[in-house]
Tab-separated table of C-alpha atoms in Angstrom:
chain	number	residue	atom	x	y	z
A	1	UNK	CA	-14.150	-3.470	56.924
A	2	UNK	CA	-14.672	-1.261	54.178
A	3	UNK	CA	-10.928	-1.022	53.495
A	4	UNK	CA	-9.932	-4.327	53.772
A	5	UNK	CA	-13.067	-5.634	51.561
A	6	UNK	CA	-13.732	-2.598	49.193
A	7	UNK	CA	-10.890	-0.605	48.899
A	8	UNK	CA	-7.954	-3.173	48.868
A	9	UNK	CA	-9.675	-5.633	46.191
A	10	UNK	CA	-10.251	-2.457	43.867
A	11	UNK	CA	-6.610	-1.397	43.941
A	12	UNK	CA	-5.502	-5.533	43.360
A	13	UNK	CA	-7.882	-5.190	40.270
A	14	UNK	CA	-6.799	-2.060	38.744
A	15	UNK	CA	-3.083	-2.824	39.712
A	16	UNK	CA	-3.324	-6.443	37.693
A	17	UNK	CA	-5.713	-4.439	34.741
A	18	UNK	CA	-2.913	-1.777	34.216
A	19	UNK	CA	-0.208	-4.166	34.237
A	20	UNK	CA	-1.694	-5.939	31.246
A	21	UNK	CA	-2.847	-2.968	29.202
A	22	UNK	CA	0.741	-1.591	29.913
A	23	UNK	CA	2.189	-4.704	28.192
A	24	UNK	CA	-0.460	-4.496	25.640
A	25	UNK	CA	0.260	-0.932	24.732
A	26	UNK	CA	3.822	-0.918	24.670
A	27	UNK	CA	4.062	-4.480	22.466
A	28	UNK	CA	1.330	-2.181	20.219
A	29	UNK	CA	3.730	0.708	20.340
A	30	UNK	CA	6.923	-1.112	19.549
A	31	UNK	CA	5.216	-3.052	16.818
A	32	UNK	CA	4.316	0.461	15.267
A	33	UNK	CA	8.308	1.129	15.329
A	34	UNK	CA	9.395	-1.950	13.987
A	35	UNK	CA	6.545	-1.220	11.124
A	36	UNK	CA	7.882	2.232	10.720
A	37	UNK	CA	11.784	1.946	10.838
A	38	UNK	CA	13.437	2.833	8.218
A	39	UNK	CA	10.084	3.773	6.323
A	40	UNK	CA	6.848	2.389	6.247
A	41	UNK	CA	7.298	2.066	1.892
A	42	UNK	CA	10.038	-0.439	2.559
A	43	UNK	CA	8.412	-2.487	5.373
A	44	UNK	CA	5.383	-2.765	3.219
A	45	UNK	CA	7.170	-3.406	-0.104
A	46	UNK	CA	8.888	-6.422	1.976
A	47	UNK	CA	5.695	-8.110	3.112
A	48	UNK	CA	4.327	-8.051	-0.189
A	49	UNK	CA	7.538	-9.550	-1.918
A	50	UNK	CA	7.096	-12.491	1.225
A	51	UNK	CA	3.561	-13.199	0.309
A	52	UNK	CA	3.708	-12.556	-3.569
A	53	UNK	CA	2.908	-16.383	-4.022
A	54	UNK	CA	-0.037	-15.971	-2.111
A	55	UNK	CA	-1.335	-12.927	-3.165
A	56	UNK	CA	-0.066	-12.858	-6.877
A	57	UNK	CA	2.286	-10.745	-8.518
A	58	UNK	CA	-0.485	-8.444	-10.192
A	59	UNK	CA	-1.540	-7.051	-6.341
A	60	UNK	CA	1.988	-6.616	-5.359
A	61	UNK	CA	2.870	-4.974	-8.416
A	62	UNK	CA	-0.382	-2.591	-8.581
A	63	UNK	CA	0.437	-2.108	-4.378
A	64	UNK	CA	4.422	-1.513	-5.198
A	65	UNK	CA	3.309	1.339	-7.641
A	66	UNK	CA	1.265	3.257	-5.739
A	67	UNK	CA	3.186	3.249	-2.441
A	68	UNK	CA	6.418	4.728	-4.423
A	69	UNK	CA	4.845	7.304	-5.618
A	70	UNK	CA	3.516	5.811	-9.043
A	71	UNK	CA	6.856	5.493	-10.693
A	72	UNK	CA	6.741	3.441	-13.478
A	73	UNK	CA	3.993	1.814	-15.787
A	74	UNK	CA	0.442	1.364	-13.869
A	75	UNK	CA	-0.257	-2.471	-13.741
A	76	UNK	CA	-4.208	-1.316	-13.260
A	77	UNK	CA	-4.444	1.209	-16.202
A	78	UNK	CA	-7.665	2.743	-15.140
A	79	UNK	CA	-7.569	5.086	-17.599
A	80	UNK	CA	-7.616	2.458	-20.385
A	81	UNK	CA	-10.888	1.369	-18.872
A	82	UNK	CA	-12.025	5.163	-18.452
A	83	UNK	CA	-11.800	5.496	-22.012
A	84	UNK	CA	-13.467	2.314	-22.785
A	85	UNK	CA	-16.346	2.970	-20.227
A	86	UNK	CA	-16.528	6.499	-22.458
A	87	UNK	CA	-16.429	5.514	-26.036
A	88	UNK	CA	-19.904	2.705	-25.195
A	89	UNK	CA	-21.296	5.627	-23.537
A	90	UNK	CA	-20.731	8.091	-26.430
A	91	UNK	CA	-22.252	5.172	-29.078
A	92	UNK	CA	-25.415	4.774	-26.496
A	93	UNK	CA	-25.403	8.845	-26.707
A	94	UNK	CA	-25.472	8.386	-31.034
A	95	UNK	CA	-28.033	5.953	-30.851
A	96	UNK	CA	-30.512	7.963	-28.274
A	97	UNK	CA	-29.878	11.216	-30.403
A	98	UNK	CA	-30.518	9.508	-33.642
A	99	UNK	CA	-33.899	8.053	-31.931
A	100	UNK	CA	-34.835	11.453	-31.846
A	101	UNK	CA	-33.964	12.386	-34.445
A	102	UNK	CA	-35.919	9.889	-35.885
A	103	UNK	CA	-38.653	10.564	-34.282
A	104	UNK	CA	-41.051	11.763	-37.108
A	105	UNK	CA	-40.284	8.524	-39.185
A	106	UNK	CA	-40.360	6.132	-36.434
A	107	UNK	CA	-44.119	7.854	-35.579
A	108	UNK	CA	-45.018	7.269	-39.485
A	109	UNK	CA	-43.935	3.589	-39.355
A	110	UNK	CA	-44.632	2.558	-36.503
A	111	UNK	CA	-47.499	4.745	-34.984
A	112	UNK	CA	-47.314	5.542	-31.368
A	113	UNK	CA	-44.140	6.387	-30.254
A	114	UNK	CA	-44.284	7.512	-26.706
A	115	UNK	CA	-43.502	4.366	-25.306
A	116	UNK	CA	-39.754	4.445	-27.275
A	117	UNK	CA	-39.449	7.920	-26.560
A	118	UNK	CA	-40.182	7.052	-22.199
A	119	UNK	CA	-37.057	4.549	-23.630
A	120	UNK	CA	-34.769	6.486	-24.563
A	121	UNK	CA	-35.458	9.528	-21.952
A	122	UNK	CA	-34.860	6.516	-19.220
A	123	UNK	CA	-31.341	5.524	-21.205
A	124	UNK	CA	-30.605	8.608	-21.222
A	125	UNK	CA	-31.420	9.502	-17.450
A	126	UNK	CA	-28.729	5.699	-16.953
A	127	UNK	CA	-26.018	7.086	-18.927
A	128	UNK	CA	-25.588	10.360	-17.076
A	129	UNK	CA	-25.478	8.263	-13.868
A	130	UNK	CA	-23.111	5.826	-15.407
A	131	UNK	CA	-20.624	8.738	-16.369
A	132	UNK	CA	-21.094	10.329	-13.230
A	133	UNK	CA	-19.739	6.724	-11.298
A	134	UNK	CA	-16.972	6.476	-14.044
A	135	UNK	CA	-15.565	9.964	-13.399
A	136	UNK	CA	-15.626	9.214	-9.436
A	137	UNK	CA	-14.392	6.414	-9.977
A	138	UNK	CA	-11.036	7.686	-12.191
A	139	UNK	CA	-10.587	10.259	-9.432
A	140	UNK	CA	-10.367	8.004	-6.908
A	141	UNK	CA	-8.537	5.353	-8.793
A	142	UNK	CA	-5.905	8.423	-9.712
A	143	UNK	CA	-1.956	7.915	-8.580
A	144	UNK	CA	-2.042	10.724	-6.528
A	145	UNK	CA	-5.376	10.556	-4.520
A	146	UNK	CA	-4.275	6.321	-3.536
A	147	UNK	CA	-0.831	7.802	-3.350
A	148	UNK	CA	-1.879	10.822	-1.412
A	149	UNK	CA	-4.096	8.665	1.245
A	150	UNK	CA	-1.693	6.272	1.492
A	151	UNK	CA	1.063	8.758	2.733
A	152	UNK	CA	-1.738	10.535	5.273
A	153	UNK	CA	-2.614	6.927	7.022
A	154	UNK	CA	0.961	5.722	7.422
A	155	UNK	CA	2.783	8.377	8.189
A	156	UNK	CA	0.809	10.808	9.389
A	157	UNK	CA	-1.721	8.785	11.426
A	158	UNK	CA	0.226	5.594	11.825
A	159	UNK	CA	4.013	6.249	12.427
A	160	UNK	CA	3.789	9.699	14.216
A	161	UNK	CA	-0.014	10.171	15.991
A	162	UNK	CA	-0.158	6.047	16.927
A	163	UNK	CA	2.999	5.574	18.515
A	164	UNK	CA	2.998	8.739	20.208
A	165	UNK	CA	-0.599	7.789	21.602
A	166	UNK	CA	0.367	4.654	22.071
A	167	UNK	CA	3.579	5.125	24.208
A	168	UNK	CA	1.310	8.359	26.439
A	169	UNK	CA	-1.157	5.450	27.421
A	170	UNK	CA	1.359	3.078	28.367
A	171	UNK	CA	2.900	5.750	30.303
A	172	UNK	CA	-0.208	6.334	31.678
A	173	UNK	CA	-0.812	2.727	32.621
A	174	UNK	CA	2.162	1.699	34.223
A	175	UNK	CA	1.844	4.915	36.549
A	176	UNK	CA	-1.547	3.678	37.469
A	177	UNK	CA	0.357	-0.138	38.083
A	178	UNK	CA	2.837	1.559	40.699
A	179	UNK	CA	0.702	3.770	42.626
A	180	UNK	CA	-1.891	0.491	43.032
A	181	UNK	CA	1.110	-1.454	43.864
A	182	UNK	CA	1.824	1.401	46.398
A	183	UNK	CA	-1.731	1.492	48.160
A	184	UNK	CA	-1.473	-2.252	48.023
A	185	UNK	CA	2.266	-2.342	50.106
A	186	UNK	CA	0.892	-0.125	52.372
A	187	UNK	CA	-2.225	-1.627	53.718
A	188	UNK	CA	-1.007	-2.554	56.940
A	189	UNK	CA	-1.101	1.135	57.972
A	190	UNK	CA	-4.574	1.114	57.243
A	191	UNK	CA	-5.566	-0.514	60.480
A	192	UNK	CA	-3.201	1.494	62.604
A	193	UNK	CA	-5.802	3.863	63.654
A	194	UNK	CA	-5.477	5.858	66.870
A	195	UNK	CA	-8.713	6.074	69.217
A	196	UNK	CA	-10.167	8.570	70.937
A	197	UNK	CA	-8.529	7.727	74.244
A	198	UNK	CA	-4.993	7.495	73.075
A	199	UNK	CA	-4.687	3.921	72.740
A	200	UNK	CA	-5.262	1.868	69.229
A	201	UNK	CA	-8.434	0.207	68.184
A	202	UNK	CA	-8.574	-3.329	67.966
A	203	UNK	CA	-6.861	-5.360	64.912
A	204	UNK	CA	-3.792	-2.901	65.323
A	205	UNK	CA	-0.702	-3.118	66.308
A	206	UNK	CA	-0.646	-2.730	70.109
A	207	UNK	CA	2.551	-0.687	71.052
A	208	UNK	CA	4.892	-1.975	73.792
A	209	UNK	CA	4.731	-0.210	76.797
A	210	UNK	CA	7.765	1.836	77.699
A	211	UNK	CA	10.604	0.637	79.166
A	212	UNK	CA	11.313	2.037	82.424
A	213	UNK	CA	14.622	3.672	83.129
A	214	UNK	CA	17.078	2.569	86.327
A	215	UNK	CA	19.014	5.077	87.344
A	216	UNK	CA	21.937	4.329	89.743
A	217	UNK	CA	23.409	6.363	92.059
């Protein structure tokens, strides 16, 4: 009972559940292939020429640079903005400085004066953060850290570690898928148990008895 109604359904289920993550895993691990063969640069650099109208020629152009290698002009230009993002820092800087500068005429003029100076401490306390976020930011925006991740995902993680993986657990799977298949095929034995008395308990196969042998003389 157990083996008909435990055993049997759990090998159907794990045969059919290996089947399909064995078709799963090898369509995964062939599409890897295809995505990798001859190089991931120029499978890339062809979807983005397909979906240019979509996307726009400025992302395929900024994309196109960085997955070569950065040869040619940066569409982005972050260091134009860099240096922007500097100089208004560097005129808040003159201004703060010359507040405190000032400090002894503003006090004549205008009186009390800690409220500018709790200002200009606080602007200055923003524009260290501020530089601190625009220097991260021109690191990570630089050719060779995009470059440099770019090269680790695809190749590295993508084309060599996920296919590999990828073929080991289909592999894996369709071994599973056989031997299920195998327990399945061979549940008739199951119920060919021999009792205690010699004979076969009931739901077997009975065996025929022996055929007696004439001899002549």
């Amino acid at each position: 009972c157990m083996q008909s109604y435990i055993l049997l359904p759990i090998f159907l289920l794990s045969m059919f559940i290996s089947i399909i993550f064995s078709v799963v895993f090898v369509i995964g691990a062939l599409a890897i292939s295809d995505f990798c063969y001859p190089t991931p640069d120029q499978t890339i650099q062809t979807l983005l020429r397909a979906s240019q109208e979509q996307i726009g020629s400025f992302v395929v152009e900024t994309s196109n640079y960085y997955v070569t290698g950065c040869k040619g002009t940066d569409p982005l230009n972050p260091a134009e903005y860099v240096n922007m993002a500097t100089s208004a820092v560097d005129v808040f800087r003159t201004f703060t400085e010359f507040i405190h500068n000032s400090i002894d005429d503003l006090t004549s003029i205008c009186g009390e004066t800690s409220t500018i100076l709790h200002i200009v401490n606080i602007m200055n306390a923003a524009l260290d953060v501020f530089s601190t976020v625009v220097d991260v930011l021109a690191r990570l925006l630089h050719c060779s850290t995009i470059n440099g991740l770019y090269t680790e995902v695809t190749y590295s993680t993508i084309c060599e570690n996920g296919a590999n993986a990828l073929y080991g657990i289909f592999l894996s799977q369709l071994l599973m898928a056989i031997f299920s298949m195998i327990m399945v095929t061979l549940r008739v034995s199951w119920q060919q148990v021999e009792g205690d008395g010699g004979g076969y308990v009931e739901g077997s196969t009975p065996l025929l008895p022996p055929t007696p042998i004439i001899q002549r003389f």
